[in-house]
Short mmCIF file of N, CA and C in Angstrom, two decimals:
data_model
loop_
_atom_site.label_atom_id
_atom_site.label_comp_id
_atom_site.label_asym_id
_atom_site.label_seq_id
_atom_site.Cartn_x
_atom_site.Cartn_y
_atom_site.Cartn_z
N MET X 1 15.33 -22.61 -32.42
CA MET X 1 16.18 -22.78 -31.23
C MET X 1 15.14 -23.38 -29.97
N GLU X 2 15.41 -24.39 -29.48
CA GLU X 2 14.60 -24.94 -28.40
C GLU X 2 14.60 -24.20 -27.10
N LYS X 3 13.57 -24.21 -26.29
CA LYS X 3 13.49 -23.31 -25.03
C LYS X 3 14.68 -23.54 -24.16
N LYS X 4 15.24 -24.67 -24.09
CA LYS X 4 16.49 -24.97 -23.14
C LYS X 4 17.61 -24.17 -23.78
N GLU X 5 17.77 -24.30 -25.02
CA GLU X 5 18.90 -23.60 -25.71
C GLU X 5 18.83 -22.12 -25.52
N TYR X 6 17.54 -21.66 -25.77
CA TYR X 6 17.24 -20.24 -25.77
C TYR X 6 17.50 -19.65 -24.37
N SER X 7 17.16 -20.39 -23.39
CA SER X 7 17.30 -19.93 -21.96
C SER X 7 18.72 -19.96 -21.65
N ILE X 8 19.51 -20.92 -22.07
CA ILE X 8 20.96 -20.90 -21.88
C ILE X 8 21.62 -19.77 -22.49
N VAL X 9 21.35 -19.42 -23.75
CA VAL X 9 21.89 -18.20 -24.41
C VAL X 9 21.67 -16.98 -23.73
N VAL X 10 20.31 -16.79 -23.54
CA VAL X 10 19.86 -15.53 -22.70
C VAL X 10 20.60 -15.42 -21.41
N SER X 11 20.49 -16.56 -20.58
CA SER X 11 21.21 -16.44 -19.26
C SER X 11 22.78 -16.10 -19.46
N SER X 12 23.35 -16.60 -20.38
CA SER X 12 24.76 -16.55 -20.61
C SER X 12 24.95 -14.88 -20.90
N LEU X 13 24.14 -14.39 -21.65
CA LEU X 13 24.16 -12.83 -21.91
C LEU X 13 24.01 -12.12 -20.72
N PHE X 14 23.10 -12.50 -19.92
CA PHE X 14 22.89 -11.71 -18.54
C PHE X 14 24.18 -11.88 -17.82
N LEU X 15 24.68 -13.04 -17.78
CA LEU X 15 25.95 -13.34 -16.95
C LEU X 15 27.08 -12.38 -17.48
N ILE X 16 27.20 -12.37 -18.75
CA ILE X 16 28.30 -11.68 -19.39
C ILE X 16 28.12 -10.18 -19.09
N ALA X 17 26.84 -9.71 -19.03
CA ALA X 17 26.57 -8.24 -18.68
C ALA X 17 27.07 -7.94 -17.22
N ILE X 18 26.71 -8.89 -16.35
CA ILE X 18 27.17 -8.77 -14.95
C ILE X 18 28.70 -8.87 -14.79
N ILE X 19 29.40 -9.70 -15.47
CA ILE X 19 30.79 -9.73 -15.50
C ILE X 19 31.54 -8.39 -15.98
N VAL X 20 31.03 -7.98 -17.12
CA VAL X 20 31.44 -6.82 -17.85
C VAL X 20 31.27 -5.53 -16.85
N CYS X 21 30.15 -5.40 -16.33
CA CYS X 21 29.84 -4.22 -15.38
C CYS X 21 30.83 -4.26 -14.17
N SER X 22 30.85 -5.57 -13.65
CA SER X 22 31.75 -5.66 -12.37
C SER X 22 33.32 -5.35 -12.79
N ILE X 23 33.66 -5.86 -13.97
CA ILE X 23 35.11 -5.64 -14.32
C ILE X 23 35.41 -4.07 -14.59
N CYS X 24 34.49 -3.63 -15.32
CA CYS X 24 34.57 -2.05 -15.49
C CYS X 24 34.53 -1.24 -14.21
N ASP X 25 33.69 -1.62 -13.38
CA ASP X 25 33.66 -0.75 -12.10
C ASP X 25 34.88 -0.88 -11.25
N VAL X 26 35.25 -2.10 -11.07
CA VAL X 26 36.54 -2.50 -10.31
C VAL X 26 37.73 -1.78 -11.04
N ALA X 27 37.68 -1.84 -12.32
CA ALA X 27 38.92 -1.27 -13.09
C ALA X 27 38.98 0.19 -12.87
N ILE X 28 37.81 0.88 -12.80
CA ILE X 28 37.73 2.39 -12.74
C ILE X 28 37.90 2.89 -11.24
N HIS X 29 37.08 2.17 -10.39
CA HIS X 29 37.17 2.45 -8.94
C HIS X 29 37.95 1.87 -7.87
N ASN X 30 38.50 0.76 -8.40
CA ASN X 30 39.13 -0.21 -7.54
C ASN X 30 38.25 -0.89 -6.53
N MET X 31 37.02 -0.81 -6.67
CA MET X 31 36.05 -1.39 -5.79
C MET X 31 34.65 -1.40 -6.66
N PHE X 32 33.55 -2.27 -5.98
CA PHE X 32 32.41 -2.15 -6.49
C PHE X 32 31.61 -1.00 -5.95
N THR X 33 31.03 -0.24 -7.00
CA THR X 33 30.35 0.91 -6.68
C THR X 33 28.95 0.83 -7.57
N TRP X 34 28.92 1.50 -8.61
CA TRP X 34 27.72 1.54 -9.56
C TRP X 34 27.47 0.09 -10.01
N SER X 35 28.30 -0.85 -10.13
CA SER X 35 28.13 -2.13 -10.70
C SER X 35 27.08 -2.92 -9.83
N LEU X 36 27.10 -2.66 -8.46
CA LEU X 36 26.13 -3.38 -7.69
C LEU X 36 24.69 -3.07 -8.09
N LEU X 37 24.45 -1.89 -8.33
CA LEU X 37 23.14 -1.49 -8.84
C LEU X 37 22.75 -2.22 -10.29
N ALA X 38 23.76 -2.44 -11.09
CA ALA X 38 23.58 -3.00 -12.45
C ALA X 38 23.33 -4.48 -12.16
N VAL X 39 24.10 -5.14 -11.28
CA VAL X 39 24.00 -6.59 -10.92
C VAL X 39 22.70 -6.83 -10.29
N ALA X 40 22.38 -6.08 -9.50
CA ALA X 40 20.92 -6.29 -8.71
C ALA X 40 19.85 -6.18 -10.00
N SER X 41 19.91 -5.24 -10.79
CA SER X 41 18.92 -5.03 -11.69
C SER X 41 18.91 -6.19 -12.69
N ILE X 42 20.03 -6.57 -13.14
CA ILE X 42 20.19 -7.68 -14.13
C ILE X 42 19.69 -9.09 -13.57
N LEU X 43 19.93 -9.22 -12.36
CA LEU X 43 19.54 -10.54 -11.59
C LEU X 43 17.95 -10.50 -11.41
N PHE X 44 17.50 -9.38 -11.08
CA PHE X 44 16.07 -9.18 -11.02
C PHE X 44 15.32 -9.51 -12.38
N ALA X 45 15.83 -8.79 -13.46
CA ALA X 45 15.27 -9.02 -14.80
C ALA X 45 15.33 -10.53 -15.16
N TRP X 46 16.57 -11.15 -14.82
CA TRP X 46 16.67 -12.56 -15.32
C TRP X 46 15.68 -13.46 -14.57
N ALA X 47 15.63 -13.23 -13.31
CA ALA X 47 14.65 -13.96 -12.42
C ALA X 47 13.12 -13.82 -12.99
N ILE X 48 12.88 -12.74 -13.42
CA ILE X 48 11.45 -12.42 -13.96
C ILE X 48 11.31 -13.15 -15.26
N LEU X 49 12.33 -13.04 -16.27
CA LEU X 49 12.19 -13.57 -17.51
C LEU X 49 12.62 -15.10 -17.60
N PHE X 50 13.19 -15.74 -16.65
CA PHE X 50 13.49 -17.14 -16.76
C PHE X 50 12.28 -17.99 -16.81
N PRO X 51 11.19 -17.99 -16.24
CA PRO X 51 10.11 -18.78 -16.38
C PRO X 51 9.48 -18.61 -17.69
N ILE X 52 9.54 -17.56 -18.37
CA ILE X 52 9.04 -17.30 -19.68
C ILE X 52 10.09 -18.12 -20.64
N MET X 53 11.22 -18.07 -20.42
CA MET X 53 12.27 -18.60 -21.29
C MET X 53 12.12 -20.07 -21.20
N LYS X 54 11.98 -20.63 -19.97
CA LYS X 54 11.79 -22.13 -19.91
C LYS X 54 10.38 -22.62 -20.29
N LEU X 55 9.29 -21.86 -19.96
CA LEU X 55 7.97 -22.32 -20.20
C LEU X 55 7.27 -21.89 -21.35
N GLY X 56 7.70 -20.82 -21.91
CA GLY X 56 7.00 -20.09 -23.02
C GLY X 56 5.89 -19.26 -22.48
N ARG X 57 4.74 -19.47 -23.09
CA ARG X 57 3.40 -18.69 -22.67
C ARG X 57 3.01 -19.27 -21.21
N ASN X 58 3.26 -20.52 -21.06
CA ASN X 58 2.89 -21.04 -19.75
C ASN X 58 3.75 -20.45 -18.55
N GLY X 59 4.72 -19.81 -18.76
CA GLY X 59 5.62 -19.21 -17.81
C GLY X 59 5.24 -17.77 -17.32
N ILE X 60 4.15 -17.23 -18.08
CA ILE X 60 3.87 -15.74 -17.85
C ILE X 60 3.24 -15.70 -16.31
N SER X 61 2.39 -16.61 -15.87
CA SER X 61 2.03 -16.63 -14.47
C SER X 61 3.07 -16.77 -13.43
N TRP X 62 4.20 -17.71 -13.87
CA TRP X 62 5.25 -17.81 -12.96
C TRP X 62 6.02 -16.57 -12.89
N SER X 63 6.28 -15.90 -14.21
CA SER X 63 7.10 -14.68 -14.17
C SER X 63 6.37 -13.59 -13.33
N LEU X 64 5.06 -13.50 -13.44
CA LEU X 64 4.27 -12.58 -12.62
C LEU X 64 4.39 -12.78 -11.08
N LEU X 65 4.38 -14.07 -10.69
CA LEU X 65 4.62 -14.44 -9.30
C LEU X 65 5.96 -14.17 -8.85
N VAL X 66 7.02 -14.39 -9.64
CA VAL X 66 8.36 -14.08 -9.30
C VAL X 66 8.50 -12.51 -9.17
N PHE X 67 8.01 -11.82 -10.06
CA PHE X 67 7.96 -10.44 -10.01
C PHE X 67 7.31 -9.88 -8.67
N THR X 68 6.17 -10.39 -8.34
CA THR X 68 5.53 -10.04 -7.19
C THR X 68 6.31 -10.36 -5.92
N ILE X 69 6.92 -11.47 -5.89
CA ILE X 69 7.75 -11.78 -4.64
C ILE X 69 8.96 -11.04 -4.52
N LEU X 70 9.62 -10.82 -5.70
CA LEU X 70 11.04 -10.16 -5.61
C LEU X 70 10.97 -8.57 -5.81
N LEU X 71 9.84 -8.08 -6.05
CA LEU X 71 9.75 -6.57 -6.13
C LEU X 71 10.11 -5.68 -4.85
N LEU X 72 9.59 -6.24 -3.86
CA LEU X 72 9.82 -5.48 -2.60
C LEU X 72 11.21 -5.66 -2.11
N PRO X 73 11.86 -6.77 -2.15
CA PRO X 73 13.25 -7.04 -1.74
C PRO X 73 14.28 -6.13 -2.83
N PHE X 74 13.78 -6.03 -4.13
CA PHE X 74 14.61 -5.35 -5.17
C PHE X 74 14.54 -3.89 -4.70
N LEU X 75 13.36 -3.36 -4.41
CA LEU X 75 13.19 -1.87 -3.93
C LEU X 75 14.01 -1.68 -2.66
N TYR X 76 14.15 -2.52 -1.78
CA TYR X 76 14.84 -2.46 -0.61
C TYR X 76 16.40 -2.31 -0.86
N ILE X 77 16.88 -3.17 -1.81
CA ILE X 77 18.17 -3.22 -2.30
C ILE X 77 18.59 -1.81 -3.12
N LEU X 78 17.57 -1.32 -3.88
CA LEU X 78 17.82 -0.10 -4.40
C LEU X 78 17.94 1.02 -3.52
N GLU X 79 17.03 1.07 -2.48
CA GLU X 79 17.13 2.23 -1.44
C GLU X 79 18.53 2.07 -0.88
N LYS X 80 19.03 0.89 -0.48
CA LYS X 80 20.26 0.84 0.26
C LYS X 80 21.39 1.20 -0.63
N LEU X 81 21.45 0.88 -1.88
CA LEU X 81 22.42 1.21 -2.87
C LEU X 81 22.50 2.62 -3.26
N LEU X 82 21.32 3.08 -3.59
CA LEU X 82 21.37 4.59 -3.94
C LEU X 82 21.17 5.59 -2.80
N LEU X 83 20.94 5.13 -1.57
CA LEU X 83 20.91 6.00 -0.40
C LEU X 83 19.78 7.01 -0.55
N VAL X 84 18.81 6.71 -1.03
CA VAL X 84 17.61 7.51 -1.30
C VAL X 84 16.66 7.34 -0.12
N PRO X 85 16.36 8.34 0.75
CA PRO X 85 15.40 8.05 1.76
C PRO X 85 14.05 7.87 1.31
N ASN X 86 13.24 7.03 1.92
CA ASN X 86 11.92 6.66 1.42
C ASN X 86 11.65 6.06 0.09
N LEU X 87 12.70 5.68 -0.58
CA LEU X 87 12.54 5.02 -1.79
C LEU X 87 11.72 3.81 -1.56
N PHE X 88 12.12 2.88 -0.62
CA PHE X 88 11.44 1.63 -0.39
C PHE X 88 9.94 1.86 -0.08
N LEU X 89 9.64 2.85 0.82
CA LEU X 89 8.27 2.97 1.33
C LEU X 89 7.44 3.61 0.11
N MET X 90 8.01 4.41 -0.59
CA MET X 90 7.25 5.05 -1.64
C MET X 90 7.17 4.05 -2.75
N GLY X 91 8.17 3.24 -3.03
CA GLY X 91 8.22 2.30 -4.14
C GLY X 91 7.15 1.14 -3.74
N ALA X 92 7.07 0.79 -2.36
CA ALA X 92 6.29 -0.19 -2.01
C ALA X 92 4.77 0.10 -2.15
N CYS X 93 4.43 1.44 -1.84
CA CYS X 93 3.17 1.85 -1.99
C CYS X 93 2.76 1.79 -3.47
N ILE X 94 3.53 2.25 -4.37
CA ILE X 94 3.29 2.25 -5.72
C ILE X 94 3.27 0.93 -6.23
N SER X 95 4.08 0.10 -5.83
CA SER X 95 4.12 -1.30 -6.21
C SER X 95 2.86 -2.11 -5.92
N LEU X 96 2.32 -1.93 -4.82
CA LEU X 96 1.08 -2.79 -4.42
C LEU X 96 -0.02 -2.31 -5.35
N VAL X 97 -0.18 -1.00 -5.52
CA VAL X 97 -1.20 -0.69 -6.57
C VAL X 97 -1.01 -1.10 -7.94
N SER X 98 0.33 -1.06 -8.37
CA SER X 98 0.63 -1.60 -9.66
C SER X 98 0.54 -3.07 -9.89
N LEU X 99 0.91 -3.77 -8.83
CA LEU X 99 0.75 -5.24 -8.84
C LEU X 99 -0.84 -5.50 -8.90
N TRP X 100 -1.59 -4.86 -8.23
CA TRP X 100 -3.10 -5.05 -8.31
C TRP X 100 -3.48 -4.99 -9.81
N TYR X 101 -2.93 -3.84 -10.50
CA TYR X 101 -3.37 -3.70 -11.89
C TYR X 101 -2.89 -4.78 -12.61
N ILE X 102 -1.56 -5.13 -12.54
CA ILE X 102 -1.05 -6.09 -13.45
C ILE X 102 -1.71 -7.52 -13.33
N TRP X 103 -1.93 -7.89 -12.03
CA TRP X 103 -2.76 -9.04 -11.87
C TRP X 103 -4.11 -9.14 -12.36
N SER X 104 -4.78 -7.92 -12.12
CA SER X 104 -6.20 -7.79 -12.74
C SER X 104 -6.20 -8.07 -14.12
N ILE X 105 -5.29 -7.47 -14.80
CA ILE X 105 -5.31 -7.53 -16.33
C ILE X 105 -4.94 -8.92 -16.76
N TYR X 106 -4.11 -9.56 -16.05
CA TYR X 106 -3.60 -10.95 -16.40
C TYR X 106 -4.95 -11.85 -16.06
N PHE X 107 -5.51 -11.79 -14.94
CA PHE X 107 -6.76 -12.50 -14.76
C PHE X 107 -7.94 -12.32 -15.82
N LEU X 108 -8.04 -10.97 -16.17
CA LEU X 108 -9.03 -10.67 -17.20
C LEU X 108 -8.66 -11.37 -18.58
N PHE X 109 -7.40 -11.36 -18.89
CA PHE X 109 -7.07 -12.06 -20.11
C PHE X 109 -7.32 -13.57 -20.00
N ARG X 110 -7.03 -14.11 -18.86
CA ARG X 110 -7.31 -15.39 -18.60
C ARG X 110 -8.74 -15.88 -18.74
N VAL X 111 -9.62 -14.93 -18.14
CA VAL X 111 -11.09 -15.23 -18.15
C VAL X 111 -11.84 -14.88 -19.33
N LEU X 112 -11.32 -13.88 -20.04
CA LEU X 112 -11.98 -13.38 -21.17
C LEU X 112 -11.06 -13.73 -22.44
N VAL X 113 -10.71 -14.91 -22.61
CA VAL X 113 -9.75 -15.41 -23.45
C VAL X 113 -10.03 -14.93 -25.05
N LYS X 114 -11.13 -14.91 -25.40
CA LYS X 114 -11.65 -14.61 -26.80
C LYS X 114 -12.12 -13.19 -26.93
N ARG X 115 -12.01 -12.41 -25.97
CA ARG X 115 -12.46 -11.01 -25.89
C ARG X 115 -11.42 -9.96 -25.65
N ALA X 116 -10.31 -10.04 -26.41
CA ALA X 116 -9.08 -9.32 -26.22
C ALA X 116 -9.53 -7.72 -26.16
N TYR X 117 -10.42 -7.31 -27.08
CA TYR X 117 -10.87 -5.97 -27.13
C TYR X 117 -11.47 -5.49 -25.90
N MET X 118 -12.14 -6.28 -25.22
CA MET X 118 -12.86 -6.03 -23.95
C MET X 118 -11.87 -5.82 -22.93
N VAL X 119 -10.79 -6.78 -22.84
CA VAL X 119 -9.76 -6.76 -21.75
C VAL X 119 -9.02 -5.41 -22.03
N VAL X 120 -8.66 -5.08 -23.20
CA VAL X 120 -7.78 -3.81 -23.46
C VAL X 120 -8.74 -2.73 -23.16
N GLY X 121 -9.96 -2.65 -23.38
CA GLY X 121 -10.81 -1.53 -23.01
C GLY X 121 -10.89 -1.42 -21.38
N ILE X 122 -10.94 -2.60 -20.67
CA ILE X 122 -11.06 -2.68 -19.25
C ILE X 122 -9.66 -2.29 -18.76
N ALA X 123 -8.58 -2.65 -19.34
CA ALA X 123 -7.27 -2.33 -18.87
C ALA X 123 -6.94 -0.72 -18.94
N PHE X 124 -7.69 0.00 -20.13
CA PHE X 124 -7.50 1.45 -20.08
C PHE X 124 -8.31 2.07 -18.96
N LEU X 125 -9.45 1.34 -18.62
CA LEU X 125 -10.43 1.95 -17.74
C LEU X 125 -9.73 1.78 -16.26
N LEU X 126 -9.18 0.65 -16.06
CA LEU X 126 -8.60 0.49 -14.73
C LEU X 126 -7.26 1.28 -14.56
N ALA X 127 -6.55 1.69 -15.72
CA ALA X 127 -5.49 2.56 -15.61
C ALA X 127 -5.88 3.98 -15.08
N ILE X 128 -7.17 4.31 -14.95
CA ILE X 128 -7.53 5.69 -14.55
C ILE X 128 -7.39 5.58 -13.08
N PRO X 129 -7.95 4.74 -12.31
CA PRO X 129 -7.64 4.77 -10.70
C PRO X 129 -6.25 4.42 -10.46
N LEU X 130 -5.72 3.65 -11.27
CA LEU X 130 -4.12 3.41 -10.99
C LEU X 130 -3.26 4.71 -11.06
N GLU X 131 -3.64 5.49 -12.09
CA GLU X 131 -2.84 6.79 -12.21
C GLU X 131 -3.28 7.69 -11.19
N LEU X 132 -4.38 7.76 -10.68
CA LEU X 132 -4.94 8.48 -9.58
C LEU X 132 -4.24 8.09 -8.29
N PHE X 133 -4.18 6.77 -8.06
CA PHE X 133 -3.58 6.27 -6.82
C PHE X 133 -1.98 6.61 -6.73
N ILE X 134 -1.45 6.42 -7.95
CA ILE X 134 -0.12 6.72 -7.95
C ILE X 134 0.30 8.19 -7.67
N HIS X 135 -0.64 9.06 -8.31
CA HIS X 135 -0.56 10.53 -8.11
C HIS X 135 -0.74 10.78 -6.61
N ILE X 136 -1.64 10.20 -5.99
CA ILE X 136 -1.97 10.43 -4.49
C ILE X 136 -0.71 10.06 -3.73
N ILE X 137 -0.11 8.97 -3.98
CA ILE X 137 1.10 8.52 -3.36
C ILE X 137 2.26 9.44 -3.54
N LEU X 138 2.29 9.85 -4.66
CA LEU X 138 3.51 10.91 -5.05
C LEU X 138 3.18 12.19 -4.25
N THR X 139 1.95 12.57 -4.21
CA THR X 139 1.56 13.75 -3.51
C THR X 139 1.95 13.65 -2.09
N ARG X 140 1.57 12.49 -1.45
CA ARG X 140 1.82 12.33 -0.07
C ARG X 140 3.34 12.36 0.32
N PHE X 141 4.18 11.95 -0.70
CA PHE X 141 5.64 11.84 -0.37
C PHE X 141 6.24 13.21 -0.93
N SER X 142 5.45 14.25 -1.23
CA SER X 142 5.80 15.55 -1.73
C SER X 142 6.60 15.51 -3.00
N ILE X 143 6.45 14.55 -3.93
CA ILE X 143 7.06 14.46 -5.09
C ILE X 143 6.31 15.36 -6.08
N GLU X 144 4.95 15.35 -6.01
CA GLU X 144 4.13 16.09 -7.01
C GLU X 144 3.21 17.08 -6.13
N ASN X 145 2.70 18.05 -6.93
CA ASN X 145 1.58 18.80 -6.32
C ASN X 145 0.31 18.30 -6.91
N GLY X 146 -0.59 19.24 -7.05
CA GLY X 146 -1.96 18.78 -7.67
C GLY X 146 -1.93 18.27 -9.16
N LEU X 147 -3.03 17.76 -9.54
CA LEU X 147 -3.08 17.31 -10.96
C LEU X 147 -2.77 18.49 -12.06
N SER X 148 -2.02 18.09 -12.96
CA SER X 148 -1.78 19.15 -13.98
C SER X 148 -2.56 19.02 -15.11
N SER X 149 -2.48 19.89 -16.16
CA SER X 149 -3.27 19.61 -17.36
C SER X 149 -2.82 18.36 -18.07
N TRP X 150 -1.75 18.02 -18.08
CA TRP X 150 -1.22 16.76 -18.72
C TRP X 150 -1.81 15.53 -17.95
N ASP X 151 -2.00 15.62 -16.69
CA ASP X 151 -2.74 14.54 -15.92
C ASP X 151 -4.14 14.41 -16.47
N TYR X 152 -4.80 15.58 -16.47
CA TYR X 152 -6.16 15.56 -16.98
C TYR X 152 -6.31 15.09 -18.45
N LEU X 153 -5.39 15.42 -19.25
CA LEU X 153 -5.44 14.95 -20.50
C LEU X 153 -5.16 13.51 -20.70
N SER X 154 -4.26 12.98 -19.82
CA SER X 154 -4.05 11.30 -19.98
C SER X 154 -5.23 10.65 -19.40
N LEU X 155 -5.90 11.16 -18.42
CA LEU X 155 -7.14 10.58 -17.84
C LEU X 155 -8.29 10.55 -18.85
N ILE X 156 -8.52 11.74 -19.59
CA ILE X 156 -9.47 11.75 -20.65
C ILE X 156 -9.07 10.79 -21.86
N LEU X 157 -7.90 10.71 -22.13
CA LEU X 157 -7.51 9.82 -23.24
C LEU X 157 -7.64 8.41 -22.75
N LEU X 158 -7.32 8.03 -21.64
CA LEU X 158 -7.52 6.65 -21.10
C LEU X 158 -8.98 6.31 -21.26
N LEU X 159 -9.86 7.30 -20.74
CA LEU X 159 -11.32 7.00 -20.92
C LEU X 159 -11.85 6.81 -22.28
N ILE X 160 -11.32 7.69 -23.18
CA ILE X 160 -11.60 7.59 -24.55
C ILE X 160 -11.31 6.27 -25.16
N PHE X 161 -9.95 5.89 -24.94
CA PHE X 161 -9.55 4.51 -25.50
C PHE X 161 -10.38 3.33 -24.86
N SER X 162 -10.68 3.54 -23.54
CA SER X 162 -11.45 2.55 -22.91
C SER X 162 -12.76 2.31 -23.74
N PHE X 163 -13.54 3.39 -23.90
CA PHE X 163 -14.80 3.38 -24.56
C PHE X 163 -14.60 2.82 -26.00
N ILE X 164 -13.51 3.23 -26.71
CA ILE X 164 -13.40 2.73 -28.09
C ILE X 164 -13.20 1.20 -28.09
N PHE X 165 -12.36 0.56 -27.23
CA PHE X 165 -12.11 -0.81 -27.29
C PHE X 165 -13.26 -1.65 -26.81
N ILE X 166 -14.01 -1.03 -25.74
CA ILE X 166 -15.13 -1.78 -25.26
C ILE X 166 -16.24 -1.81 -26.36
N GLU X 167 -16.45 -0.66 -26.94
CA GLU X 167 -17.40 -0.54 -27.99
C GLU X 167 -17.06 -1.52 -29.15
N LYS X 168 -15.73 -1.61 -29.48
CA LYS X 168 -15.39 -2.44 -30.61
C LYS X 168 -15.82 -3.86 -30.29
N ASP X 169 -15.38 -4.23 -29.00
CA ASP X 169 -15.81 -5.66 -28.57
C ASP X 169 -17.24 -5.89 -28.62
N LEU X 170 -18.02 -4.89 -28.11
CA LEU X 170 -19.47 -5.05 -28.12
C LEU X 170 -20.07 -5.26 -29.66
N VAL X 171 -19.52 -4.59 -30.62
CA VAL X 171 -19.90 -4.61 -31.97
C VAL X 171 -19.41 -5.99 -32.51
N HIS X 172 -18.24 -6.39 -31.97
CA HIS X 172 -17.71 -7.66 -32.44
C HIS X 172 -18.56 -8.83 -32.04
N GLN X 173 -18.98 -8.74 -30.84
CA GLN X 173 -19.85 -9.81 -30.19
C GLN X 173 -21.16 -9.77 -30.99
N LYS X 174 -21.64 -8.55 -31.22
CA LYS X 174 -22.94 -8.50 -31.88
C LYS X 174 -22.98 -9.15 -33.25
N MET X 175 -21.80 -8.84 -34.07
CA MET X 175 -21.69 -9.40 -35.23
C MET X 175 -21.47 -10.77 -35.17
N LYS X 176 -20.88 -11.43 -34.25
CA LYS X 176 -20.57 -12.88 -34.02
C LYS X 176 -21.93 -13.54 -33.82
N LYS X 177 -22.80 -12.90 -32.99
CA LYS X 177 -24.08 -13.58 -32.71
C LYS X 177 -25.01 -13.47 -34.00
N LEU X 178 -24.93 -12.35 -34.75
CA LEU X 178 -25.67 -12.32 -36.03
C LEU X 178 -25.33 -13.53 -36.99
N LYS X 179 -24.05 -13.69 -37.06
CA LYS X 179 -23.47 -14.81 -37.79
C LYS X 179 -23.91 -16.12 -37.37
N GLU X 180 -23.84 -16.36 -36.18
CA GLU X 180 -24.28 -17.54 -35.52
C GLU X 180 -25.83 -17.85 -35.78
N ASN X 181 -26.64 -16.69 -35.71
CA ASN X 181 -28.22 -16.87 -35.97
C ASN X 181 -28.38 -17.09 -37.38
N GLU X 182 -27.54 -16.54 -38.36
CA GLU X 182 -27.68 -16.83 -39.78
C GLU X 182 -27.42 -18.39 -40.06
N LYS X 183 -26.41 -18.83 -39.46
CA LYS X 183 -25.97 -20.28 -39.59
C LYS X 183 -27.22 -21.03 -39.14
N LYS X 184 -27.77 -20.83 -38.05
CA LYS X 184 -28.86 -21.59 -37.52
C LYS X 184 -30.04 -21.56 -38.32
N GLU X 185 -30.40 -20.44 -38.95
CA GLU X 185 -31.55 -20.31 -39.98
C GLU X 185 -31.15 -20.98 -41.21
N ASP X 186 -30.02 -20.98 -41.71
CA ASP X 186 -29.60 -21.74 -42.80
C ASP X 186 -29.68 -23.21 -42.62
N SER X 187 -29.39 -23.71 -41.52
CA SER X 187 -29.36 -25.04 -41.26
C SER X 187 -30.82 -25.78 -41.23
N PHE X 188 -31.84 -24.82 -41.06
CA PHE X 188 -33.27 -25.34 -41.01
C PHE X 188 -33.74 -25.41 -42.56
#
């Protein structure tokens, strides 16, 4: 299936989901209630996925850009629909930290194209400050208290996985250099 056909099929499925949710909501409540949340979420997901559907791998950066641009308006809509105070403010704080993480990993994959293990190791390592920042934000909004034993366990596991992948990359790079040196010696 070509990208154009694929995007039409997937977009049609999203549209069908919007129509079905709207019809069910109006049939049950005689007005739009919960379906507005579903419609907003479906449109948000479609807008993020559309560049990938149209451009394939080349659309990843466009999808990230759309996600970055639409995330705060989506959070604002969620706050208004759900009537949850401070949802937008808390979500915006967490979103900014999370967007930093996502874009950092994206750029690392772009720069270190042939060193996936290193990127994954750094991703695990960068997840540690991400988790801590999110925890601080949740504490400021009185959602969580201090770090729990599960938080410490997850931080330790992230550190361990980070070291495993970085070490695997370093070993892989060392083996690669040894093979290159052997080829050079064989050519003399």
